[in-house]
């Protein structure tokens, strides 16, 4: 009876595990080579057989990422796995690699589910000295840990019992490194958590230029009642570079405005049936330039990886449509900032709105501060007063129970790819 | 909208009239317009549907040859001139053959008069033609305050990199006062953002099955106050009528949430501007965004110019390069053919109600 409840999927994994002892192969983390994804934890090798939780909504099982617009009403999560004595597969013993005073992590100390405990909180290896070598199996890491990139591999090396690392934020660039890529670990993050705020920012940035808000404010200051034509977003084209959760949230809004949407991503096939995009391109140079030439508004919502660094360069800016507006909200290094500044100065671009930069805080010497046609924000356009608390809550209410019940985890990321 | 009683650019289908039906009456058109108005070019010089012709183009009553117009059986007036109220009333008195008056704009307050109200003519307008642009403006105004754009711009001026928390539009409540095409277009966008929508209108039954608004109130002082107390953002998209004049008074603003934002895309006189200034100064509301004013252009002496928490625009937030051309095109392509075939006209207004 026990075996009959094991799904065919799990049986296949068990079978494959016998063929190879390398964790990496079994984990089958999303890679560019295969479009296939499967999200199993390494405990399949050593622990009990995975039995799907009966309390979990079967229709939700196939969701591989968390998207706040679809799954939560503000503050409440609606796909919560109920942990019962029958469904517990293992305990979660957590190392909290964060600043101990980080208030956003309050859910870790106030609302941990049954079967989970925080062993220790600290920001460097030595803080965790008194934790036994085979005790922890989970690491929760926040950007509030100053040298997380250095400390995380050290932690993983000292505690080989660690199976899973959850990154509180969406960006994982602050923890990835070659050292980390060497280690076999399953990693998840908070993608989808910040998307709606950034989508709101994107539409604001588009309207800022369409209705010529700079002109409006200048006229208001000089008490000048002068009518002028405004542009519509309706009918214009939004080009989205990096079509992940944030890109898709932007597309959702832009679509309702009546904009045409073209997107660019590593795996365009994954968006083949996307209801919002009229075209989806791959990341080759030609496609990028095509997107730039078709779009009235371009938003870069791509992560910073080895491949994307400096991707939007002088060539790309040369290809833009007349009067184009550029919006940057993924990661600064994706843009060649010098090329952007040149394009803004020589009129190739009508304007730009930037929330992220190669160097943050943006140094006073950077020319962007002085350009009139640039809207600058201090990387805070996703910074709602509760966003980091909610990101922690996502770990506590969504992924921890899944881990404890042997369920597939949400939001897997590939440290080698950088996203 | 299968009965298609109004034209909405986003959703209405073009040319939804019986095209194979015969033309049964002529359209002899008086243009009460500025003859140099380029937006009407297609009307003056372009091809009109068969059976329609322009009799004259003028803006002052004295420029009209009444006798000739009566003999030519003038039966349609196309109005776009801002000072059309009096000439139109006189034309209606002098030329009883006039059956139909079409206003190129959405607002018809500029031509309202007792003569018009008492006459038998059809009055149609351009409702639905400007809605999407104003909806875009509404979301921009909401974002302006939610993301604290004024702070952002000041920090840029000072080269000050200072992080601060932004507010989410998602989850906030939008109260729409005057739930016509413009209100509905704004509600449609705000719903996509994840806002809750409260609508207030004269005929709430008309919105009974509307999937976009969550709650509908019938227009009354109490329900307006209720809406003010529940909304984070209030959008006035109502027409100017004797009922709506000065609707937003000191009492209404006193009920508002202190962090709320007031947006007006309807008509200026709907708001008691002194009360609004008071509300902005005393922190009764967080801020306001106005595209319309009681007096336009806004006089230099008006205190509104100096309010730091006000976003003021010169009644141009629906003024795209082509919007008036499109409004004229609507008359030519949609309502003229219907008139010629004696089919029901789109966008009929209630002359007594004023919208």
XYZ file of C-alpha atoms in Angstrom:
774
model
C 0.000 0.000 0.000
C 2.912 2.267 0.795
C 4.533 1.693 -2.580
C 1.291 2.161 -4.496
C 1.155 5.773 -3.334
C 4.486 6.532 -4.867
C 4.010 8.400 -8.101
C 5.541 7.176 -11.294
C 7.681 10.275 -11.272
C 9.235 9.406 -7.942
C 9.800 5.858 -9.047
C 11.723 7.117 -12.022
C 13.892 9.280 -9.811
C 14.622 6.403 -7.461
C 15.592 4.293 -10.410
C 17.926 6.940 -11.793
C 19.499 7.436 -8.407
C 20.634 3.856 -8.479
C 22.344 4.473 -11.784
C 24.455 7.357 -10.528
C 25.627 8.543 -7.206
C 26.290 12.099 -8.338
C 23.734 14.409 -6.752
C 24.052 16.930 -9.549
C 22.612 14.606 -12.185
C 19.581 13.685 -10.145
C 18.852 17.216 -9.143
C 18.426 18.126 -12.817
C 18.502 21.835 -12.084
C 17.082 23.883 -15.007
C 19.748 24.234 -17.634
C 19.903 25.718 -21.051
C 20.729 22.384 -22.606
C 17.501 20.662 -21.757
C 14.232 22.496 -21.561
C 13.065 19.893 -19.096
C 12.747 20.842 -15.481
C 12.152 18.702 -12.466
C 12.257 19.929 -8.955
C 13.218 17.279 -6.497
C 15.239 17.614 -3.390
C 18.323 15.585 -2.807
C 16.685 13.781 0.080
C 15.188 11.484 -2.495
C 18.531 9.731 -2.592
C 18.986 9.142 1.067
C 15.706 9.801 2.809
C 12.246 8.327 2.699
C 10.257 8.132 -0.503
C 8.465 11.339 -1.534
C 4.770 11.124 -0.926
C 2.720 14.084 -2.142
C 0.949 15.830 0.699
C -2.736 15.068 0.616
C -3.653 18.465 1.949
C -1.980 20.234 -0.928
C -4.205 21.389 -3.766
C -3.412 19.055 -6.676
C -3.930 21.799 -9.260
C -1.146 23.847 -7.706
C 1.434 21.108 -7.794
C 2.693 22.015 -11.208
C 3.547 25.612 -10.311
C 7.257 25.934 -10.279
C 7.586 29.508 -9.177
C 5.898 31.763 -6.753
C 4.083 34.718 -8.246
C 2.499 37.036 -5.796
C -0.181 38.406 -8.068
C -1.612 35.020 -8.703
C -1.218 33.296 -5.393
C -1.579 35.682 -2.534
C -4.024 38.231 -1.346
C -2.013 40.834 0.452
C -0.223 39.181 3.331
C -2.023 35.889 3.002
C -0.770 32.857 1.179
C -3.299 30.535 -0.293
C -1.277 27.499 -1.199
C -0.109 26.471 2.192
C 0.688 22.873 2.862
C -0.740 21.743 6.142
C 1.845 19.891 8.101
C 0.444 16.877 9.874
C 2.188 13.970 11.592
C 1.522 11.883 8.460
C 3.014 14.356 6.051
C 6.265 15.164 7.834
C 9.214 13.644 6.035
C 12.003 15.373 7.907
C 12.781 18.273 10.144
C 14.258 21.529 8.929
C 17.311 22.619 10.908
C 18.153 26.071 9.696
C 21.252 28.236 9.723
C 20.244 31.878 9.310
C 23.011 33.679 7.408
C 21.738 37.223 8.023
C 22.267 40.244 10.194
C 20.783 39.287 13.586
C 19.150 42.728 13.821
C 17.463 42.398 10.452
C 13.852 43.104 11.356
C 12.561 41.819 8.060
C 13.355 38.313 9.231
C 10.922 38.471 12.141
C 8.807 35.652 10.693
C 11.756 33.313 11.232
C 11.507 33.851 14.944
C 7.782 34.252 15.347
C 6.053 31.885 12.964
C 8.178 28.900 12.135
C 6.117 25.855 11.155
C 6.109 22.642 13.117
C 9.226 20.664 12.354
C 11.459 23.653 11.712
C 13.956 25.389 13.941
C 16.576 28.067 13.589
C 19.812 26.604 14.947
C 21.818 29.838 14.845
C 21.900 33.301 13.294
C 25.136 34.878 12.154
C 27.014 36.593 9.383
C 30.212 34.582 9.273
C 31.375 30.992 9.664
C 32.804 31.548 13.112
C 29.373 32.635 14.411
C 28.129 29.103 13.811
C 31.027 27.370 15.595
C 28.980 25.597 18.188
C 26.613 24.031 15.685
C 27.344 20.344 15.228
C 28.747 19.304 11.878
C 25.837 17.052 10.905
C 23.024 19.092 12.312
C 21.843 21.718 9.820
C 20.156 20.869 6.512
C 18.921 24.324 5.436
C 20.531 27.741 5.025
C 18.457 30.920 4.801
C 20.576 33.815 3.492
C 19.641 37.507 3.322
C 21.320 40.444 1.601
C 21.787 41.874 5.102
C 24.731 39.496 5.487
C 27.604 41.659 4.319
C 30.001 39.079 2.901
C 27.541 36.396 1.964
C 29.442 35.506 -1.203
C 32.484 34.493 0.800
C 30.685 32.965 3.765
C 28.160 30.754 2.041
C 30.620 28.322 0.412
C 32.519 28.132 3.697
C 29.332 27.227 5.491
C 28.429 24.601 2.930
C 31.867 23.074 3.085
C 31.794 22.816 6.863
C 28.273 21.368 6.976
C 27.894 18.771 4.236
C 24.512 17.912 5.729
C 23.088 21.088 4.173
C 20.731 20.208 1.337
C 18.980 23.457 0.580
C 19.838 27.154 0.461
C 17.050 29.699 0.255
C 17.947 33.232 -0.784
C 15.565 35.826 0.601
C 15.800 38.181 -2.357
C 15.142 37.685 -6.061
C 18.674 38.610 -7.099
C 21.188 35.879 -6.268
C 24.163 37.692 -7.693
C 25.243 38.697 -4.189
C 25.896 35.044 -3.274
C 27.058 33.353 -6.454
C 30.690 32.588 -7.075
C 32.840 29.952 -8.695
C 33.301 28.385 -5.280
C 29.550 28.081 -4.880
C 29.130 26.590 -8.327
C 31.459 23.746 -7.372
C 29.230 22.663 -4.528
C 26.192 20.454 -4.935
C 23.361 22.414 -3.393
C 19.741 23.053 -4.204
C 18.953 26.743 -4.227
C 15.697 28.701 -4.260
C 14.950 32.425 -4.168
C 12.152 34.979 -4.004
C 11.447 35.465 -7.677
C 7.944 36.721 -8.262
C 7.870 38.409 -4.915
C 8.747 41.885 -6.116
C 7.310 41.790 -9.560
C 4.134 43.809 -9.153
C 5.849 46.858 -7.639
C 8.357 46.891 -10.455
C 5.615 46.521 -13.035
C 3.921 49.557 -11.493
C 7.201 51.445 -11.761
C 7.588 50.460 -15.410
C 4.189 51.843 -16.387
C 4.888 54.984 -14.381
C 8.185 55.445 -16.195
C 6.468 54.997 -19.576
C 3.747 57.527 -18.699
C 6.336 59.921 -17.283
C 7.704 60.347 -20.784
C 4.456 59.865 -22.723
C 2.686 62.693 -20.883
C 5.941 64.679 -20.706
C 5.861 65.037 -16.966
C 9.139 66.996 -16.918
C 7.534 69.655 -19.139
C 4.408 69.654 -17.008
C 6.326 70.253 -13.826
C 8.416 72.966 -15.390
C 5.280 74.718 -16.622
C 3.651 74.366 -13.250
C 6.658 75.911 -11.542
C 6.548 78.926 -13.836
C 2.733 79.175 -13.631
C 2.595 78.685 -17.356
C -0.727 77.361 -18.738
C 0.404 76.033 -22.080
C -1.442 73.174 -23.713
C 0.680 70.610 -25.465
C 0.075 67.256 -27.121
C 0.518 64.140 -25.027
C 1.313 60.684 -26.277
C -0.656 57.544 -25.684
C 0.825 54.292 -24.498
C -2.033 52.528 -26.200
C -0.788 51.154 -29.485
C 2.892 51.574 -28.652
C 5.367 48.716 -28.339
C 7.046 47.602 -25.127
C 10.191 45.532 -25.556
C 11.077 43.422 -22.525
C 14.638 42.199 -22.181
C 14.647 39.344 -19.706
C 11.205 37.806 -19.624
C 11.057 36.353 -16.117
C 8.501 37.139 -13.412
C 9.222 40.829 -13.406
C 9.134 41.041 -17.193
C 5.906 39.116 -17.287
C 4.297 41.321 -14.642
C 5.218 44.346 -16.777
C 3.728 42.636 -19.811
C 0.504 41.965 -17.961
C 0.011 45.650 -17.218
C 1.240 46.905 -20.577
C -1.181 44.550 -22.268
C -4.183 46.074 -20.514
C -2.973 49.506 -21.608
C -3.216 48.263 -25.180
C 0.508 48.102 -25.804
C 2.108 45.613 -28.122
C 4.706 43.473 -26.397
C 7.860 41.814 -27.652
C 10.083 39.865 -25.294
C 13.581 38.485 -25.206
C 14.791 35.561 -23.116
C 17.315 32.741 -23.055
C 14.710 30.120 -23.752
C 12.133 31.710 -26.049
C 10.331 28.401 -26.440
C 9.243 28.597 -22.822
C 7.115 31.607 -23.756
C 5.768 30.161 -26.967
C 2.196 30.266 -25.677
C 2.475 33.445 -23.687
C -0.776 35.359 -24.152
C 0.871 38.783 -23.874
C 3.749 38.671 -26.362
C 3.406 39.078 -30.083
C 6.998 37.906 -30.525
C 9.580 36.223 -28.295
C 13.244 36.412 -29.236
C 16.388 34.660 -28.102
C 19.431 36.422 -26.700
C 21.548 36.615 -29.848
C 22.793 40.031 -30.933
C 20.584 40.181 -34.004
C 17.442 39.541 -31.961
C 18.370 42.136 -29.388
C 18.881 44.740 -32.076
C 15.584 43.750 -33.654
C 13.790 44.255 -30.366
C 15.469 47.618 -29.901
C 14.389 48.712 -33.379
C 10.768 47.726 -32.820
C 10.154 49.141 -29.360
C 8.940 52.550 -28.270
C 9.690 51.607 -24.666
C 12.367 49.118 -23.669
C 12.593 47.630 -20.206
C 15.583 45.666 -19.023
C 14.461 43.241 -16.350
C 17.259 40.743 -16.823
C 19.448 39.339 -14.023
C 23.153 40.054 -13.926
C 24.994 36.981 -15.157
C 28.174 36.260 -17.046
C 26.140 36.325 -20.247
C 24.095 39.436 -19.650
C 26.818 41.714 -18.403
C 27.112 44.680 -20.757
C 24.587 43.066 -23.056
C 22.782 46.272 -23.879
C 25.667 48.091 -25.489
C 26.392 50.794 -28.052
C 25.268 48.591 -30.937
C 21.949 47.960 -29.274
C 21.402 51.641 -28.561
C 22.281 52.460 -32.152
C 19.428 50.272 -33.299
C 16.692 52.049 -31.325
C 13.572 53.543 -32.807
C 13.204 57.279 -32.870
C 11.898 58.702 -29.598
C 12.533 55.475 -27.701
C 12.576 55.386 -23.921
C 14.792 53.010 -21.947
C 13.876 51.640 -18.520
C 16.355 49.752 -16.379
C 15.194 47.796 -13.385
C 16.829 44.363 -13.381
C 20.474 44.822 -12.613
C 22.743 47.722 -13.547
C 25.608 45.734 -15.090
C 23.345 44.444 -17.872
C 23.627 47.916 -19.427
C 26.771 49.478 -20.807
C 26.280 52.733 -18.914
C 28.677 54.751 -21.041
C 26.831 53.717 -24.165
C 23.536 54.638 -22.511
C 24.808 58.074 -21.521
C 26.048 58.656 -25.063
C 22.686 57.638 -26.530
C 20.886 59.994 -24.162
C 23.177 62.889 -24.979
C 23.103 62.516 -28.722
C 19.328 62.248 -28.828
C 19.115 58.617 -29.878
C 17.030 57.992 -26.814
C 14.233 60.339 -25.808
C 14.899 59.497 -22.183
C 15.650 56.850 -19.605
C 14.294 55.766 -16.247
C 16.725 53.861 -14.067
C 16.294 52.132 -10.751
C 19.544 50.150 -10.926
C 23.115 51.080 -11.738
C 26.532 49.513 -12.212
C 27.642 51.182 -9.034
C 25.258 51.729 -6.156
C 24.919 54.178 -4.517
C 25.330 56.109 -7.764
C 28.446 58.271 -7.349
C 27.893 62.017 -7.562
C 30.389 62.179 -10.371
C 28.224 60.006 -12.636
C 26.850 62.013 -15.554
C 23.427 60.451 -15.243
C 22.607 62.794 -12.369
C 22.994 65.779 -14.691
C 21.030 64.570 -17.682
C 17.614 66.196 -17.832
C 15.943 63.348 -19.643
C 16.762 60.744 -17.001
C 14.563 59.660 -14.105
C 16.739 58.283 -11.308
C 15.577 56.241 -8.339
C 17.849 54.777 -5.661
C 17.094 51.081 -6.327
C 13.976 51.423 -4.223
C 11.153 50.935 -6.690
C 10.438 47.490 -5.270
C 11.094 48.597 -1.725
C 7.685 48.619 -0.136
C 7.615 48.848 3.627
C 6.796 45.165 3.890
C 8.508 43.583 0.935
C 11.404 42.003 2.757
C 9.129 40.819 5.547
C 6.956 39.192 2.904
C 9.985 37.618 1.286
C 10.862 35.996 4.603
C 7.254 34.960 5.042
C 7.361 33.274 1.672
C 10.226 31.112 2.942
C 8.432 30.398 6.224
C 4.916 29.772 4.881
C 5.557 28.349 1.453
C 8.909 26.658 0.981
C 9.694 25.454 4.505
C 6.503 23.381 4.792
C 7.198 21.938 1.359
C 10.680 20.935 2.454
C 9.385 19.407 5.653
C 6.740 17.416 3.795
C 9.072 16.316 1.052
C 7.282 18.401 -1.572
C 8.826 20.089 -4.574
C 10.210 23.482 -3.643
C 9.172 26.690 -5.377
C 11.501 29.059 -7.207
C 14.537 26.902 -7.897
C 17.523 28.812 -9.269
C 20.793 27.743 -10.846
C 23.840 29.367 -9.216
C 25.938 28.461 -12.252
C 23.614 30.411 -14.537
C 23.181 33.200 -12.025
C 19.400 33.203 -11.943
C -22.348 46.050 -25.382
C -24.654 44.479 -27.929
C -27.070 47.382 -27.990
C -24.074 49.574 -28.719
C -25.640 52.711 -27.377
C -22.256 54.317 -27.076
C -18.966 54.205 -28.833
C -15.956 53.070 -26.852
C -12.713 53.116 -28.736
C -11.301 50.133 -26.926
C -14.230 47.832 -27.244
C -16.675 49.072 -29.858
C -16.558 47.529 -33.279
C -16.331 49.836 -36.212
C -19.103 50.262 -38.757
C -21.608 48.142 -36.902
C -24.555 49.429 -38.831
C -26.510 47.835 -41.660
C -24.276 48.861 -44.502
C -26.454 47.346 -47.201
C -29.466 49.300 -46.054
C -30.538 52.157 -48.289
C -29.963 55.757 -47.429
C -33.382 57.118 -46.553
C -32.748 60.698 -45.588
C -30.122 63.265 -46.545
C -27.703 64.844 -44.090
C -27.430 68.568 -44.757
C -24.787 69.664 -42.318
C -24.162 73.018 -40.672
C -20.656 73.161 -39.173
C -20.636 75.403 -36.128
C -16.848 75.320 -36.043
C -13.669 77.209 -36.658
C -13.040 76.943 -40.389
C -9.303 76.847 -39.754
C -9.581 73.948 -37.368
C -7.329 71.366 -38.951
C -8.882 68.508 -37.021
C -12.051 68.979 -39.049
C -10.213 68.805 -42.360
C -11.749 65.480 -43.280
C -15.156 66.965 -42.732
C -14.576 70.097 -44.774
C -12.546 68.636 -47.642
C -12.754 64.894 -47.390
C -15.148 62.339 -48.735
C -18.439 62.135 -46.935
C -20.853 59.205 -47.079
C -23.367 59.385 -49.885
C -26.284 61.599 -49.029
C -24.329 63.850 -46.755
C -23.106 67.323 -47.573
C -21.710 70.349 -45.800
C -23.921 73.406 -46.257
C -21.780 75.948 -44.424
C -18.911 76.421 -41.977
C -19.073 79.360 -39.579
C -18.759 80.206 -35.899
C -20.813 83.373 -35.400
C -24.574 83.414 -35.795
C -24.407 86.449 -38.063
C -22.297 84.523 -40.556
C -25.097 82.078 -41.204
C -27.484 82.689 -44.100
C -30.576 81.468 -42.296
C -32.917 81.711 -45.268
C -30.637 79.683 -47.490
C -30.085 77.089 -44.815
C -33.839 76.678 -44.339
C -34.337 76.253 -48.059
C -31.544 73.680 -48.182
C -33.315 71.755 -45.448
C -30.437 71.887 -42.963
C -31.011 69.034 -40.551
C -27.641 68.371 -38.843
C -25.362 70.606 -36.794
C -21.762 69.545 -36.096
C -20.378 71.612 -33.205
C -16.777 72.059 -32.142
C -16.437 75.781 -31.523
C -15.940 76.698 -27.860
C -18.305 79.685 -28.075
C -21.130 77.752 -29.634
C -23.768 78.023 -26.933
C -25.582 81.084 -28.169
C -25.227 80.531 -31.922
C -26.534 76.992 -31.504
C -29.543 78.092 -29.485
C -30.376 80.672 -32.137
C -29.921 78.196 -34.985
C -32.287 75.807 -33.275
C -34.875 78.548 -32.906
C -34.583 79.742 -36.475
C -34.252 76.446 -38.320
C -36.878 73.935 -37.210
C -35.687 71.369 -39.740
C -32.618 70.653 -37.571
C -33.000 67.116 -36.240
C -29.575 66.325 -34.873
C -26.742 68.114 -33.073
C -23.394 66.347 -32.746
C -20.722 67.636 -30.367
C -17.173 66.768 -31.372
C -16.086 66.602 -27.739
C -17.281 64.424 -24.891
C -18.395 67.374 -22.783
C -21.666 68.995 -23.862
C -21.791 71.545 -21.076
C -20.359 74.139 -23.427
C -23.505 74.097 -25.555
C -26.142 73.486 -22.936
C -29.026 75.936 -22.899
C -32.739 75.943 -22.235
C -33.407 76.082 -25.938
C -31.405 72.937 -26.472
C -32.961 71.208 -23.491
C -36.473 71.976 -24.683
C -35.898 71.091 -28.314
C -36.654 67.817 -30.025
C -33.229 67.276 -31.549
C -30.994 64.272 -30.982
C -27.863 65.293 -29.153
C -24.816 63.064 -29.553
C -21.221 63.478 -28.473
C -17.805 61.815 -28.473
C -17.986 59.889 -25.246
C -15.632 56.939 -25.263
C -13.229 58.539 -27.710
C -10.907 60.023 -25.107
C -11.218 57.512 -22.339
C -8.049 55.463 -22.665
C -5.733 58.458 -22.601
C -7.419 59.784 -19.487
C -7.228 56.347 -17.896
C -3.477 56.377 -18.551
C -3.259 59.808 -16.935
C -5.186 58.538 -13.924
C -2.740 55.682 -13.324
C 0.151 58.073 -13.814
C -1.291 60.468 -11.250
C -1.761 57.585 -8.814
C 1.844 56.444 -9.393
C 3.109 60.011 -9.024
C 2.006 59.969 -5.408
C 2.477 56.274 -4.639
C 6.143 56.265 -5.664
C 6.605 59.843 -4.394
C 7.815 61.214 -7.687
C 8.255 64.736 -6.256
C 10.727 63.325 -3.731
C 12.513 61.418 -6.444
C 12.914 64.532 -8.559
C 14.136 66.606 -5.634
C 16.664 63.920 -4.684
C 17.920 63.907 -8.244
C 18.385 67.650 -8.179
C 20.434 67.287 -4.991
C 22.317 64.216 -6.284
C 21.046 62.538 -3.154
C 20.951 58.702 -3.218
C 18.536 58.075 -0.379
C 16.441 54.927 -0.371
C 12.896 55.274 0.836
C 9.922 52.884 0.830
C 7.391 53.229 -1.977
C 3.698 52.468 -1.753
C 2.030 49.754 -3.725
C -0.866 50.539 -5.977
C -1.811 46.898 -5.762
C -4.363 46.453 -3.006
C -5.307 50.132 -2.748
C -8.867 51.341 -3.323
C -9.930 53.585 -6.208
C -13.204 55.453 -5.805
C -14.618 56.493 -9.184
C -17.170 59.279 -9.053
C -18.995 59.321 -12.356
C -18.738 55.855 -13.764
C -19.082 56.544 -17.478
C -16.623 55.637 -20.211
C -13.741 57.518 -18.714
C -14.390 56.177 -15.229
C -14.710 52.670 -16.554
C -11.535 52.888 -18.613
C -9.635 54.022 -15.521
C -11.246 51.254 -13.501
C -10.203 48.699 -16.097
C -6.564 49.716 -15.765
C -6.699 49.933 -11.999
C -8.185 46.443 -11.790
C -5.227 45.076 -13.724
C -3.004 46.688 -11.096
C -4.922 44.827 -8.391
C -6.852 47.761 -6.984
C -10.282 47.562 -5.466
C -12.799 49.695 -7.341
C -15.769 51.556 -5.851
C -18.013 53.301 -8.370
C -20.573 56.035 -7.825
C -23.123 56.880 -10.466
C -26.679 58.076 -11.025
C -27.891 54.736 -12.268
C -26.107 51.990 -10.343
C -28.286 49.344 -11.958
C -26.438 49.920 -15.209
C -23.316 48.576 -13.522
C -24.949 45.652 -11.828
C -23.043 43.026 -13.814
C -19.916 45.050 -14.351
C -16.960 42.756 -13.613
C -14.624 45.690 -13.161
C -16.096 47.463 -10.170
C -16.382 45.760 -6.823
C -19.013 48.046 -5.298
C -21.452 50.513 -6.906
C -23.162 53.335 -5.043
C -26.075 55.459 -6.124
C -25.271 59.141 -6.250
C -26.132 60.897 -2.998
C -24.348 62.993 -0.394
C -24.108 60.047 1.982
C -22.740 57.651 -0.583
C -20.210 60.221 -1.749
C -19.015 60.651 1.816
C -18.904 56.892 2.182
C -16.764 56.638 -0.945
C -14.439 59.368 0.283
C -13.876 57.551 3.553
C -13.106 54.241 1.865
C -10.874 55.309 -1.018
C -7.121 55.734 -1.182
C -7.478 57.409 -4.580
C -10.556 59.316 -5.715
C -11.181 59.896 -9.402
C -13.757 62.442 -10.477
C -14.790 61.573 -14.024
C -18.256 63.053 -13.869
C -19.836 65.474 -16.343
C -20.779 68.975 -15.246
C -24.487 69.169 -14.527
C -26.581 71.116 -12.011
C -26.366 68.038 -9.783
C -22.602 67.644 -9.866
C -21.670 71.299 -9.511
C -19.577 71.825 -6.345
C -20.146 68.211 -5.423
C -16.692 67.983 -3.886
C -17.064 70.488 -1.108
C -15.504 70.976 2.309
C -17.813 68.362 3.804
C -16.723 65.765 1.264
C -13.021 66.470 1.751
C -13.429 66.272 5.495
C -14.440 62.629 5.076
C -11.381 61.706 3.029
C -8.598 59.465 4.302
C -5.628 61.634 5.253
C -3.341 59.729 2.898
C -5.732 59.910 -0.022
C -5.210 61.522 -3.408
C -7.879 63.363 -5.403
C -7.812 63.291 -9.204
C -10.113 65.343 -11.462
C -10.530 64.655 -15.166
C -14.198 65.629 -15.348
C -14.921 69.297 -15.148
C -13.449 71.962 -12.878
C -16.695 73.384 -11.388
C -17.530 69.999 -9.890
C -14.910 70.796 -7.257
C -15.175 73.631 -4.767
C -11.649 74.884 -5.340
C -11.427 76.831 -2.084
C -12.372 73.671 -0.213
C -9.762 71.711 -2.138
C -7.060 74.270 -1.372
C -8.035 74.074 2.280
C -7.876 70.291 2.206
C -4.410 70.341 0.601
C -3.082 72.962 3.028
C -4.450 71.303 6.137
C -3.390 67.784 5.253
C -6.952 66.504 4.899
C -5.717 64.776 1.775
C -2.185 63.855 0.756
C -2.339 65.460 -2.664
C -4.305 66.139 -5.816
C -3.892 65.876 -9.585
C -6.088 68.187 -11.649
C -6.424 68.364 -15.411
C -9.494 70.597 -15.237
C -10.247 73.805 -13.348
C -13.188 76.053 -12.594
C -11.585 78.765 -14.712
C -9.403 77.827 -17.640
C -6.695 78.910 -18.268
C -5.973 78.810 -14.542
C -5.493 82.440 -13.461
C -2.001 83.326 -12.252
C -3.394 84.510 -8.915
C -4.839 81.089 -8.101
C -3.302 79.548 -5.009
C -3.376 76.199 -6.743
C -0.215 77.039 -8.681
C 1.758 77.204 -5.436
C 0.572 74.017 -3.790
C 3.513 71.593 -3.492
C 1.237 68.571 -3.305
C -0.677 69.350 -6.476
C 0.002 68.088 -9.987
C -1.606 70.556 -12.389
C -1.975 70.084 -16.145
C -3.507 72.524 -18.668
C -6.547 70.387 -19.603
C -4.384 68.530 -22.088
C -4.196 65.035 -20.675
C -6.514 63.746 -23.369
C -4.997 65.942 -26.032
C -3.164 63.585 -28.310
C -2.027 64.741 -31.748
C -4.885 62.938 -33.382
C -7.690 62.875 -30.871
C -9.792 65.611 -32.385
C -9.190 64.222 -35.843
C -10.422 60.885 -34.552
C -13.453 62.506 -32.967
C -14.355 64.097 -36.287
C -13.737 60.784 -38.004
C -16.155 59.163 -35.598
C -18.860 61.576 -36.730
C -18.134 60.852 -40.397
C -17.664 57.082 -40.149
C -20.106 56.096 -37.472
C -22.932 58.492 -36.767
C -23.437 60.074 -40.190
C -24.072 56.713 -41.915
C -26.495 55.795 -39.150
C -28.374 59.066 -39.519
C -28.586 58.633 -43.274
C -30.174 55.230 -42.792
C -32.399 56.393 -39.928
C -30.693 53.954 -37.585
C -30.227 54.743 -33.879
C -27.352 57.130 -33.332
C -24.451 56.308 -31.037
C -23.619 58.334 -27.933
C -26.976 59.939 -27.434
C -27.061 62.404 -24.584
C -29.832 63.258 -22.203
C -30.395 66.967 -22.976
C -32.108 67.559 -19.662
C -29.467 65.791 -17.610
C -26.682 67.486 -19.542
C -24.643 64.417 -20.414
